[in-house]
PDB file of C-alpha atoms in Angstrom:
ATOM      1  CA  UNK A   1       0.000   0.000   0.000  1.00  0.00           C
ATOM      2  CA  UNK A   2       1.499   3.509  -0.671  1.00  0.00           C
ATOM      3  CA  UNK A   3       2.714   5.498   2.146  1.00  0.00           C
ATOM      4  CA  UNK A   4      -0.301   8.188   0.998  1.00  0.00           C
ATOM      5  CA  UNK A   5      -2.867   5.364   1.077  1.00  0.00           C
ATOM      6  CA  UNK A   6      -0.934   3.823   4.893  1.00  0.00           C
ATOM      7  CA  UNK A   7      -1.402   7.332   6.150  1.00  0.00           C
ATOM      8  CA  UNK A   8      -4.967   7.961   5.323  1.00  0.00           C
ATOM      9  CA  UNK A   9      -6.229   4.443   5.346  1.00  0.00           C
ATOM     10  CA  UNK A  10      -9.837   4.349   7.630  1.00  0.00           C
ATOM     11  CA  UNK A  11     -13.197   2.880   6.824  1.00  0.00           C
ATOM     12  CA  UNK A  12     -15.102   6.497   7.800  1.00  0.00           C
ATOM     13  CA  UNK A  13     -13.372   8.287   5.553  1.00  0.00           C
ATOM     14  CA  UNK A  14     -11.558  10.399   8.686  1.00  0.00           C
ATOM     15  CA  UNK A  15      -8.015  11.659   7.754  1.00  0.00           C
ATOM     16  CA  UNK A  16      -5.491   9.617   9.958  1.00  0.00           C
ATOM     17  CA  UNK A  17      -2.759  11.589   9.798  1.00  0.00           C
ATOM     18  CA  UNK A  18      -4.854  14.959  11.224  1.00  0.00           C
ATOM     19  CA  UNK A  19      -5.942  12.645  14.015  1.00  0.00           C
ATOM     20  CA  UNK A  20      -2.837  10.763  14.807  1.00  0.00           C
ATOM     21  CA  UNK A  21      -1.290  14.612  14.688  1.00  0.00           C
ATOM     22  CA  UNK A  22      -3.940  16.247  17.253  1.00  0.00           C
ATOM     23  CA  UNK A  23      -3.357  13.367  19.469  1.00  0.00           C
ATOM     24  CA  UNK A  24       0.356  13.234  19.738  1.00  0.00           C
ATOM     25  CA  UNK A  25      -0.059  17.161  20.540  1.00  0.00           C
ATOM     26  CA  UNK A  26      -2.094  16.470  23.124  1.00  0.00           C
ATOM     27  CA  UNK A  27      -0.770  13.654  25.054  1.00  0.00           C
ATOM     28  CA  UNK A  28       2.851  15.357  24.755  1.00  0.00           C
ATOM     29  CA  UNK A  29       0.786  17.914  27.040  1.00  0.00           C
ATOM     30  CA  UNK A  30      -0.212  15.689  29.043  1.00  0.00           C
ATOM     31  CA  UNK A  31       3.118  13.550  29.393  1.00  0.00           C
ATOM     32  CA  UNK A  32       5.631  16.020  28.596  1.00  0.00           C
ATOM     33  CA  UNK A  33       7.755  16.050  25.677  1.00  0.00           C
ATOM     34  CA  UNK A  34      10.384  15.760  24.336  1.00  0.00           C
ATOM     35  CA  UNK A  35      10.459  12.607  26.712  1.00  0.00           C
ATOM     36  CA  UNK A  36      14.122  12.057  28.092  1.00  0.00           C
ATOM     37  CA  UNK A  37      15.303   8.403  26.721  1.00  0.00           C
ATOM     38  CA  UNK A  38      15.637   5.974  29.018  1.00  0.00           C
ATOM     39  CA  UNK A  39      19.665   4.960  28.298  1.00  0.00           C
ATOM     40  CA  UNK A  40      22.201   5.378  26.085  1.00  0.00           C
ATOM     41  CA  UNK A  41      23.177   1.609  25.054  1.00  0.00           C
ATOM     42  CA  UNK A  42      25.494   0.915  21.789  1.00  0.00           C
ATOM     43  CA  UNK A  43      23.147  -0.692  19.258  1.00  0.00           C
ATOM     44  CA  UNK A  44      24.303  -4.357  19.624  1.00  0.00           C
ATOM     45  CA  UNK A  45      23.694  -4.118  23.502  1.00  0.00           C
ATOM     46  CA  UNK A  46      20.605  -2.562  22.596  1.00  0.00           C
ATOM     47  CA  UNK A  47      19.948  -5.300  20.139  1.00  0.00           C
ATOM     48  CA  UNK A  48      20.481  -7.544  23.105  1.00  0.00           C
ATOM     49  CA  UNK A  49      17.738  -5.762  25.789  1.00  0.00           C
ATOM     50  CA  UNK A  50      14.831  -5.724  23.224  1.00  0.00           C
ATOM     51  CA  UNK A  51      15.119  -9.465  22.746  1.00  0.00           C
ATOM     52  CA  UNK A  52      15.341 -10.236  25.878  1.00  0.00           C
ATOM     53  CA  UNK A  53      12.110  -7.837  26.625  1.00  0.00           C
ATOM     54  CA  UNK A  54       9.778  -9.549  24.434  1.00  0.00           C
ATOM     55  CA  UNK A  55       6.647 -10.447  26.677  1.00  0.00           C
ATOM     56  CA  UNK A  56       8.974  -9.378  29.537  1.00  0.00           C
ATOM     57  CA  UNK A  57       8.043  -6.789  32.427  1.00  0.00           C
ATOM     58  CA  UNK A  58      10.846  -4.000  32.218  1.00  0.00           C
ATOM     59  CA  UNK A  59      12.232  -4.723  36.033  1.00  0.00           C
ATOM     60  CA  UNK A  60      13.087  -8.751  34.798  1.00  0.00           C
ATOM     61  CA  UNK A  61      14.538  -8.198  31.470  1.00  0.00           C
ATOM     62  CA  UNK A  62      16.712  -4.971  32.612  1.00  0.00           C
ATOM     63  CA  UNK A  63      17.907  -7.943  35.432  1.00  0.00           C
ATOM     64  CA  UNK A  64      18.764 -10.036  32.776  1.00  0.00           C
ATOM     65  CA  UNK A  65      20.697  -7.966  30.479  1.00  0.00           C
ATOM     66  CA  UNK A  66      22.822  -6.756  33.758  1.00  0.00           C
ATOM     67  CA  UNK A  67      23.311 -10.119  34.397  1.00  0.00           C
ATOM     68  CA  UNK A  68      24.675 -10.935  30.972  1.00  0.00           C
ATOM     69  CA  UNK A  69      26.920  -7.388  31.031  1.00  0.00           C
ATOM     70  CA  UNK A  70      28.371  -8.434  34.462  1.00  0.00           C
ATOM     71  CA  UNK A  71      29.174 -12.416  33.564  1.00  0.00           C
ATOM     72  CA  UNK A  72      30.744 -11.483  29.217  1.00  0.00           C
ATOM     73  CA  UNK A  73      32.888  -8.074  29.322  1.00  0.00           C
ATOM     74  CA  UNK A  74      32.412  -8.458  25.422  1.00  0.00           C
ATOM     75  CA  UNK A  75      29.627  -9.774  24.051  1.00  0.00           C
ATOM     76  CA  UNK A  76      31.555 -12.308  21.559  1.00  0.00           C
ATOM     77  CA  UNK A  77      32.102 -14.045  24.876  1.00  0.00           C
ATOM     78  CA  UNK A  78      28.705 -14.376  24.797  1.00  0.00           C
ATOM     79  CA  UNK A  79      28.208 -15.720  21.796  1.00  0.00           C
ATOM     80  CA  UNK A  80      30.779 -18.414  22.667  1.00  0.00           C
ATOM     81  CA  UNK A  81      29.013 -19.396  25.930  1.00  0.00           C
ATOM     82  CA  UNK A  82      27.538 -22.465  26.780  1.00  0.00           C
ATOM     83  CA  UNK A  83      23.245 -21.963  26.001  1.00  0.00           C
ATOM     84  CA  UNK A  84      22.532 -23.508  29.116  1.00  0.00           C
ATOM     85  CA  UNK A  85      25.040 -20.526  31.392  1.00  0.00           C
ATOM     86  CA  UNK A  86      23.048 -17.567  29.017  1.00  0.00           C
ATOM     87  CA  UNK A  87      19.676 -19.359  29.651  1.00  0.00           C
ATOM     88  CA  UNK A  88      20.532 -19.551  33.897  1.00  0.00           C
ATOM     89  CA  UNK A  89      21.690 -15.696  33.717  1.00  0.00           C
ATOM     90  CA  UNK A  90      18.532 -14.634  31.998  1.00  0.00           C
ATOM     91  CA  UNK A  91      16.147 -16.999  33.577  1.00  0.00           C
ATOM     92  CA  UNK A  92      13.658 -14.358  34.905  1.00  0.00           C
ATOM     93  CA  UNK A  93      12.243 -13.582  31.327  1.00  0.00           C
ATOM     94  CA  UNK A  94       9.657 -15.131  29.936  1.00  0.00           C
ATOM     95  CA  UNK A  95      10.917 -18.053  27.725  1.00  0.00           C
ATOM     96  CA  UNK A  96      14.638 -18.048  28.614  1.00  0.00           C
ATOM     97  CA  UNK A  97      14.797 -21.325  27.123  1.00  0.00           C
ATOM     98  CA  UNK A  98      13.877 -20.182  23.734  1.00  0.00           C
ATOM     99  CA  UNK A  99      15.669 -16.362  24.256  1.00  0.00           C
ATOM    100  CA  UNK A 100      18.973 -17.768  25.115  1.00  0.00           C
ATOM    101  CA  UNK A 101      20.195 -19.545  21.764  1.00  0.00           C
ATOM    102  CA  UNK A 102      17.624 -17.016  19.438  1.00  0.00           C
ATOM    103  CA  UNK A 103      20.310 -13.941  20.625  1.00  0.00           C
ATOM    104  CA  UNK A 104      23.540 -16.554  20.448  1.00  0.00           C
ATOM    105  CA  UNK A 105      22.159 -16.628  17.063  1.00  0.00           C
ATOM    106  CA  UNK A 106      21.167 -13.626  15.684  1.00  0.00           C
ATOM    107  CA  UNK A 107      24.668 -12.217  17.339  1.00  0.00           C
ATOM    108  CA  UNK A 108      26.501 -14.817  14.782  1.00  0.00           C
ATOM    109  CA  UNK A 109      24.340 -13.734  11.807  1.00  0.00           C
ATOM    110  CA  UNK A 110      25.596 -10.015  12.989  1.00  0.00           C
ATOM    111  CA  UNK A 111      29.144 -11.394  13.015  1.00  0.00           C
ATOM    112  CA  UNK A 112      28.801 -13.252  10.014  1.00  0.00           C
ATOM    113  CA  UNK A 113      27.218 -10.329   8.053  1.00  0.00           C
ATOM    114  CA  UNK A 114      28.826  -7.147   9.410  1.00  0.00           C
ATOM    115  CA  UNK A 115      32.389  -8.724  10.035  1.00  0.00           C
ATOM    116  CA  UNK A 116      31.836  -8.197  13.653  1.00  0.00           C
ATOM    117  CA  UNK A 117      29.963  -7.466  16.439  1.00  0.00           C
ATOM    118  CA  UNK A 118      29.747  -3.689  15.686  1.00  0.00           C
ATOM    119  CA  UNK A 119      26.502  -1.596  14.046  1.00  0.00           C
ATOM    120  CA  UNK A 120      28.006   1.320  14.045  1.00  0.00           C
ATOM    121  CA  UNK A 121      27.711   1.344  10.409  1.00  0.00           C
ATOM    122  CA  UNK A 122      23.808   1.937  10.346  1.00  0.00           C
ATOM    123  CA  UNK A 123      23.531   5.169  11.191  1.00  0.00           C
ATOM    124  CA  UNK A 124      24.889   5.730   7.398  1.00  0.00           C
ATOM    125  CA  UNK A 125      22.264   4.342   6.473  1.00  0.00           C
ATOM    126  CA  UNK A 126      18.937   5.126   5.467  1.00  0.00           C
ATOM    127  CA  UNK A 127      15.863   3.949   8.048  1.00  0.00           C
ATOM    128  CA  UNK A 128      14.518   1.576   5.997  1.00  0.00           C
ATOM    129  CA  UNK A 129      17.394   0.141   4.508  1.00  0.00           C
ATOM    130  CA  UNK A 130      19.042  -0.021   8.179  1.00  0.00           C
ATOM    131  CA  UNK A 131      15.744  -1.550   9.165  1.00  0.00           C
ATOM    132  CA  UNK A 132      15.903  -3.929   6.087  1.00  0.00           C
ATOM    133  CA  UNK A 133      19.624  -5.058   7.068  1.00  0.00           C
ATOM    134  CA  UNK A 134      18.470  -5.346  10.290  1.00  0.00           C
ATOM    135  CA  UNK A 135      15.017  -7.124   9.782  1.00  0.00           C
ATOM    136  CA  UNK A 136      16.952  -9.628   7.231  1.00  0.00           C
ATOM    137  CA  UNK A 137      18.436 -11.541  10.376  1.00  0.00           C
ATOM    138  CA  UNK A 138      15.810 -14.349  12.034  1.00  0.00           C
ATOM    139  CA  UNK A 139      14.654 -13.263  15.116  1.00  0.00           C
ATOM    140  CA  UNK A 140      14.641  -9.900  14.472  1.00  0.00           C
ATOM    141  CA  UNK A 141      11.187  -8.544  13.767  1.00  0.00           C
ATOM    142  CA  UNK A 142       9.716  -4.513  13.168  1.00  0.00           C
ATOM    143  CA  UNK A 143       9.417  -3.597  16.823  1.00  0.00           C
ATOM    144  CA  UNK A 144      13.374  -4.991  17.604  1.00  0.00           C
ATOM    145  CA  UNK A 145      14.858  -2.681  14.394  1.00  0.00           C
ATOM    146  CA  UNK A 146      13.334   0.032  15.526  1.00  0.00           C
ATOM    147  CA  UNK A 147      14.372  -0.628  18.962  1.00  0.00           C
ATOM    148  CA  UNK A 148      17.835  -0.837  17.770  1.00  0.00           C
ATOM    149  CA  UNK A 149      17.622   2.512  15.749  1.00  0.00           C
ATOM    150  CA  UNK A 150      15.526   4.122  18.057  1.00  0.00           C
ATOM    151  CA  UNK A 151      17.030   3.522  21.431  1.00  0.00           C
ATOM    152  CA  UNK A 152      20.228   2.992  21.165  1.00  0.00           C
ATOM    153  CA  UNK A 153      22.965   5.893  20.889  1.00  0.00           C
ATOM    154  CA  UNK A 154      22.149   5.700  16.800  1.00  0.00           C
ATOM    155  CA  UNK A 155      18.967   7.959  18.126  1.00  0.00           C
ATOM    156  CA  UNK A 156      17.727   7.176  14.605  1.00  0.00           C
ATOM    157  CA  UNK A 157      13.920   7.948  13.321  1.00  0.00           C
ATOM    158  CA  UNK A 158      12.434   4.477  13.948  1.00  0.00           C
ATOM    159  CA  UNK A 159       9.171   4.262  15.078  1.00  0.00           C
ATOM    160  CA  UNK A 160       8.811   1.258  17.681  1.00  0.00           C
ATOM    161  CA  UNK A 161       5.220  -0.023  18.439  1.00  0.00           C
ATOM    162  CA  UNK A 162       5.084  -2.066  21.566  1.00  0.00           C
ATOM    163  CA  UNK A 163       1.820  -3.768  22.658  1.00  0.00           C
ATOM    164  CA  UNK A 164       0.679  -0.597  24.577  1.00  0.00           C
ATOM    165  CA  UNK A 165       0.960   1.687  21.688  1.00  0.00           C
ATOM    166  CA  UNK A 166      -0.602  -1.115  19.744  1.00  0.00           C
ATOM    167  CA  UNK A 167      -3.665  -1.292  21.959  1.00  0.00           C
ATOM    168  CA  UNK A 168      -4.107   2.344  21.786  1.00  0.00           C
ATOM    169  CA  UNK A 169      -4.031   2.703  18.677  1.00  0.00           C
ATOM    170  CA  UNK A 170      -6.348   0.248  17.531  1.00  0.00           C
ATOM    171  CA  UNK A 171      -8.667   1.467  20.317  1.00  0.00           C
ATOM    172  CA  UNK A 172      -8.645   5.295  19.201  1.00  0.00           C
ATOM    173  CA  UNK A 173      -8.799   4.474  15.360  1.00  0.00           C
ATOM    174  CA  UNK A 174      -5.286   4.945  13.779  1.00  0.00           C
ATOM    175  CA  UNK A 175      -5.324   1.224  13.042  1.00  0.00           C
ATOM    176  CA  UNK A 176      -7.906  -1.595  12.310  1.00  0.00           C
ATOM    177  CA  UNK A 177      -8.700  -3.988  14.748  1.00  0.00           C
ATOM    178  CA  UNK A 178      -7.307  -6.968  13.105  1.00  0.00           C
ATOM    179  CA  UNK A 179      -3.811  -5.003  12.563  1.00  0.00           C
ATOM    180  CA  UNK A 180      -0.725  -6.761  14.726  1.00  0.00           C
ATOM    181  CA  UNK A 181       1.401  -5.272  16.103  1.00  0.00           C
ATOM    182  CA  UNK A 182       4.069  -6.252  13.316  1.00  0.00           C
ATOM    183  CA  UNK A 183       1.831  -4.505  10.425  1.00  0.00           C
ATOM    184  CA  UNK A 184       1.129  -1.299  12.914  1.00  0.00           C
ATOM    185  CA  UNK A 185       4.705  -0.375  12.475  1.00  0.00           C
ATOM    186  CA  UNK A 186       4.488   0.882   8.423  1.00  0.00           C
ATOM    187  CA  UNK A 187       0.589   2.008   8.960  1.00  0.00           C
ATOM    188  CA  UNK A 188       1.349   4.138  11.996  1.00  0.00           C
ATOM    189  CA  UNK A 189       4.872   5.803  10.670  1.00  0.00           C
ATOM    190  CA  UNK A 190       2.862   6.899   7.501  1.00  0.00           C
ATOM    191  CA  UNK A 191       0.554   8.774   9.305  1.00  0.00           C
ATOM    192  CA  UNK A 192       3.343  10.991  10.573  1.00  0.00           C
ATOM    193  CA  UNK A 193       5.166  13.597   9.095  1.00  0.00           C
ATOM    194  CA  UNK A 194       8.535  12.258   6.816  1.00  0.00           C
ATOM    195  CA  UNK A 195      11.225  14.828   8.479  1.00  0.00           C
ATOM    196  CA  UNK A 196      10.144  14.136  12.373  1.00  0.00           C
ATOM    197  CA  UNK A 197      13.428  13.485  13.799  1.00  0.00           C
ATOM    198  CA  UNK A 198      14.329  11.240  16.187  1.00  0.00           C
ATOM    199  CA  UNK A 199      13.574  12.618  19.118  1.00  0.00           C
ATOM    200  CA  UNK A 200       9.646  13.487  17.962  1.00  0.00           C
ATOM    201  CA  UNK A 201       9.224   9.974  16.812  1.00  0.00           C
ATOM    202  CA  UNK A 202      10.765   8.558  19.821  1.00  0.00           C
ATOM    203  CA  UNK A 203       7.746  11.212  21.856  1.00  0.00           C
ATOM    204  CA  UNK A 204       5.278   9.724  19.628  1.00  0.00           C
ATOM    205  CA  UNK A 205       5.791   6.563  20.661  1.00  0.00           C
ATOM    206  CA  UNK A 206       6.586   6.623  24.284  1.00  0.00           C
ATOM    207  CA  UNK A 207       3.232   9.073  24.860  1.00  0.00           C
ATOM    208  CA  UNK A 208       1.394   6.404  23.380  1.00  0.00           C
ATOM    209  CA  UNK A 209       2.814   3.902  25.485  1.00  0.00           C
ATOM    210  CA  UNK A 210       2.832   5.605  28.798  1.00  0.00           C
ATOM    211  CA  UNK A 211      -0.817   6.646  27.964  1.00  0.00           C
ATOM    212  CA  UNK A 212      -1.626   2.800  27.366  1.00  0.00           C
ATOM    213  CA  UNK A 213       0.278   2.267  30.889  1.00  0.00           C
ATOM    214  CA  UNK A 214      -1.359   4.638  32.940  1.00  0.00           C
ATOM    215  CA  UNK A 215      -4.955   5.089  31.374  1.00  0.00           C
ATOM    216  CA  UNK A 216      -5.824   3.039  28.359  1.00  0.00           C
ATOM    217  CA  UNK A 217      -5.663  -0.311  30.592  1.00  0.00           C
ATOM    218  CA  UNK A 218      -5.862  -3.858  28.599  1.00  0.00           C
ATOM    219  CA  UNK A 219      -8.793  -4.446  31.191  1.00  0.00           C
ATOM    220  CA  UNK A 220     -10.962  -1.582  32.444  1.00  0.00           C
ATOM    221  CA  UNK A 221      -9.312   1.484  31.018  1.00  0.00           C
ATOM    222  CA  UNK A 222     -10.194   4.621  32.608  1.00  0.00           C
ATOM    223  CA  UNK A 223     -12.060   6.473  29.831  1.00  0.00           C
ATOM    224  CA  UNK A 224     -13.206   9.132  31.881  1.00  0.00           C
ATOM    225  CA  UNK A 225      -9.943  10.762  32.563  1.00  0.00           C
ATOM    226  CA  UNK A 226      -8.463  10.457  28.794  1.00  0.00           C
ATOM    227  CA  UNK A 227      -7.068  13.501  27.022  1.00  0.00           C
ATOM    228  CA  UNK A 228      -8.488  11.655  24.130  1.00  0.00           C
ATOM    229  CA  UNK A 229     -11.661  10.265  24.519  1.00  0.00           C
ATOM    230  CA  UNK A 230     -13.221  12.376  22.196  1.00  0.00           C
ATOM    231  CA  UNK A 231     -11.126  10.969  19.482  1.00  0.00           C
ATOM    232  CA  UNK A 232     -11.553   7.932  20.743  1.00  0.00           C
ATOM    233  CA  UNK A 233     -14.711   5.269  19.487  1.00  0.00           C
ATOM    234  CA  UNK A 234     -14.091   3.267  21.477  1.00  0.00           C
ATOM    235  CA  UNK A 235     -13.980   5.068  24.368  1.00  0.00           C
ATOM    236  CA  UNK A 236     -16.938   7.372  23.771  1.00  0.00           C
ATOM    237  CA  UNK A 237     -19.253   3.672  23.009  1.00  0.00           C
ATOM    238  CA  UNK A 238     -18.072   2.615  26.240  1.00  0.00           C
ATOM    239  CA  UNK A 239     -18.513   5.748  28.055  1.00  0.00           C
ATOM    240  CA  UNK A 240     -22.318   5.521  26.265  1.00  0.00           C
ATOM    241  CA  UNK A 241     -22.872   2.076  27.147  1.00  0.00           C
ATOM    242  CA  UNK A 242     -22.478   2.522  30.947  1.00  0.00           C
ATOM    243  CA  UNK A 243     -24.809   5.200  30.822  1.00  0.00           C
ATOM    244  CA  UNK A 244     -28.243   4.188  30.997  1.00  0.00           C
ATOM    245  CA  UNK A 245     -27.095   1.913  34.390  1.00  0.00           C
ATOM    246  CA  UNK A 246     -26.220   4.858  35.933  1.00  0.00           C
ATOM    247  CA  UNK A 247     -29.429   6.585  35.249  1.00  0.00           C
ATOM    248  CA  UNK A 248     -31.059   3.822  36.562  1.00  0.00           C
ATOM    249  CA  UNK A 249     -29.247   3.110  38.862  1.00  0.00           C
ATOM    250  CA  UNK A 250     -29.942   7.040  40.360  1.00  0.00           C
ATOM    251  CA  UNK A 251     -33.696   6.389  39.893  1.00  0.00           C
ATOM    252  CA  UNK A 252     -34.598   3.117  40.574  1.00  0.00           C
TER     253      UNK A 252
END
């Protein structure tokens, strides 16, 4: 699909990228941007930490990674290790047994592809073609190359869509309800502006995120205190649906 059709894509006809816009200006009010980023990791470290966070609470996969920076001082030794020592250092994620050898091997296809253990080289690249390099290695899907490009000290314009963002965007509009979370990644970027740096698209993604943290709950989210319920369908049918049982619950 073209990146005009991606950005304006919507069954009613509404313009997506004017709504995706008037949202991301008004959750940055609400959660303050720019948003400081969270560290400052070389890209193969960060490679490292956004496999190991898949379907991982922050607090257990930042324990793992420390765990597997205090035991390799490089990460070839890593690669080198026995699976079974990476597996017992990172054994509070969620499938260590299946984490351990998929970054053992996606840091050999690095190796065997870049020469090395080094991605330095990607920031010469454009974003997509970084992403493609990237994205070219098994085991690394859309959210992990943007991840890399995004996070890391490359502080390239990546947009990474984690399941929070996901959720909020399918619940406000910006994507279809049968989108993953894979798919999300090309549908939401088109909506926004080609020359928002890093920093903006990094905003973009962590207001979305927080705002899925803090209001736009998987269960029960509280749609009576969202900056954006009234761009929200979902949230305004919900908000209608309890009505009536309050009425009658006030006269009964």
């Amino acid at each position: 699909m073209p990146r005009s059709d991606l950005a304006r894509h919507d069954l009613a006809g509404t313009d997506l990228t004017e709504k995706a816009l008037a949202i991301h200006r008004r959750l940055c009010g609400v959660y303050g941007c720019p948003i400081p980023y969270f560290h400052d990791l070389d890209p193969v470290s960060e490679l490292i930490s956004s496999l190991l966070s898949h379907r991982t609470r922050n607090a257990e996969s930042g324990r793992a990674f420390k765990a597997l920076r205090a035991r390799f001082n490089e990460w070839d030794s890593l690669v080198a290790a026995p699976t079974e020592e990476v597996q017992a250092l990172i054994a509070g994620v969620t499938w260590p047994e299946l984490k351990a050898p998929r970054i053992q091997a996606v840091l050999r296809a690095v190796q065997e592809r870049a020469g090395g253990l080094d991605l330095g080289f990607l920031r010469d690249m454009p974003v997509p073609a970084a992403r493609a390099w990237l994205e070219a290695i098994p085991g690394i899907g859309p959210k992990t190359s943007a991840a890399v490009l995004s996070f890391s000290a490359l502080r390239m314009p990546a947009l990474p869509v984690d399941s929070h963002h996901h959720r909020v965007a399918q619940r406000i509009g910006l994507i279809g309800p049968k989108v993953d979370v894979g798919p999300a990644h090309a549908i939401l970027r088109a909506q926004l502006p080609a020359d928002w740096d890093a920093q903006t698209l990094y905003d973009n993604h962590e207001i979305l995120m927080l705002h899925g943290q803090r209001c736009c709950f998987h269960r029960n989210p509280a749609c009576g205190r969202c900056a954006v319920l009234d761009l929200c369908p979902t949230g305004q049918a919900r908000t209608e649906a309890r009505a009536p049982r309050d009425t009658a619950a006030l006269h009964p």
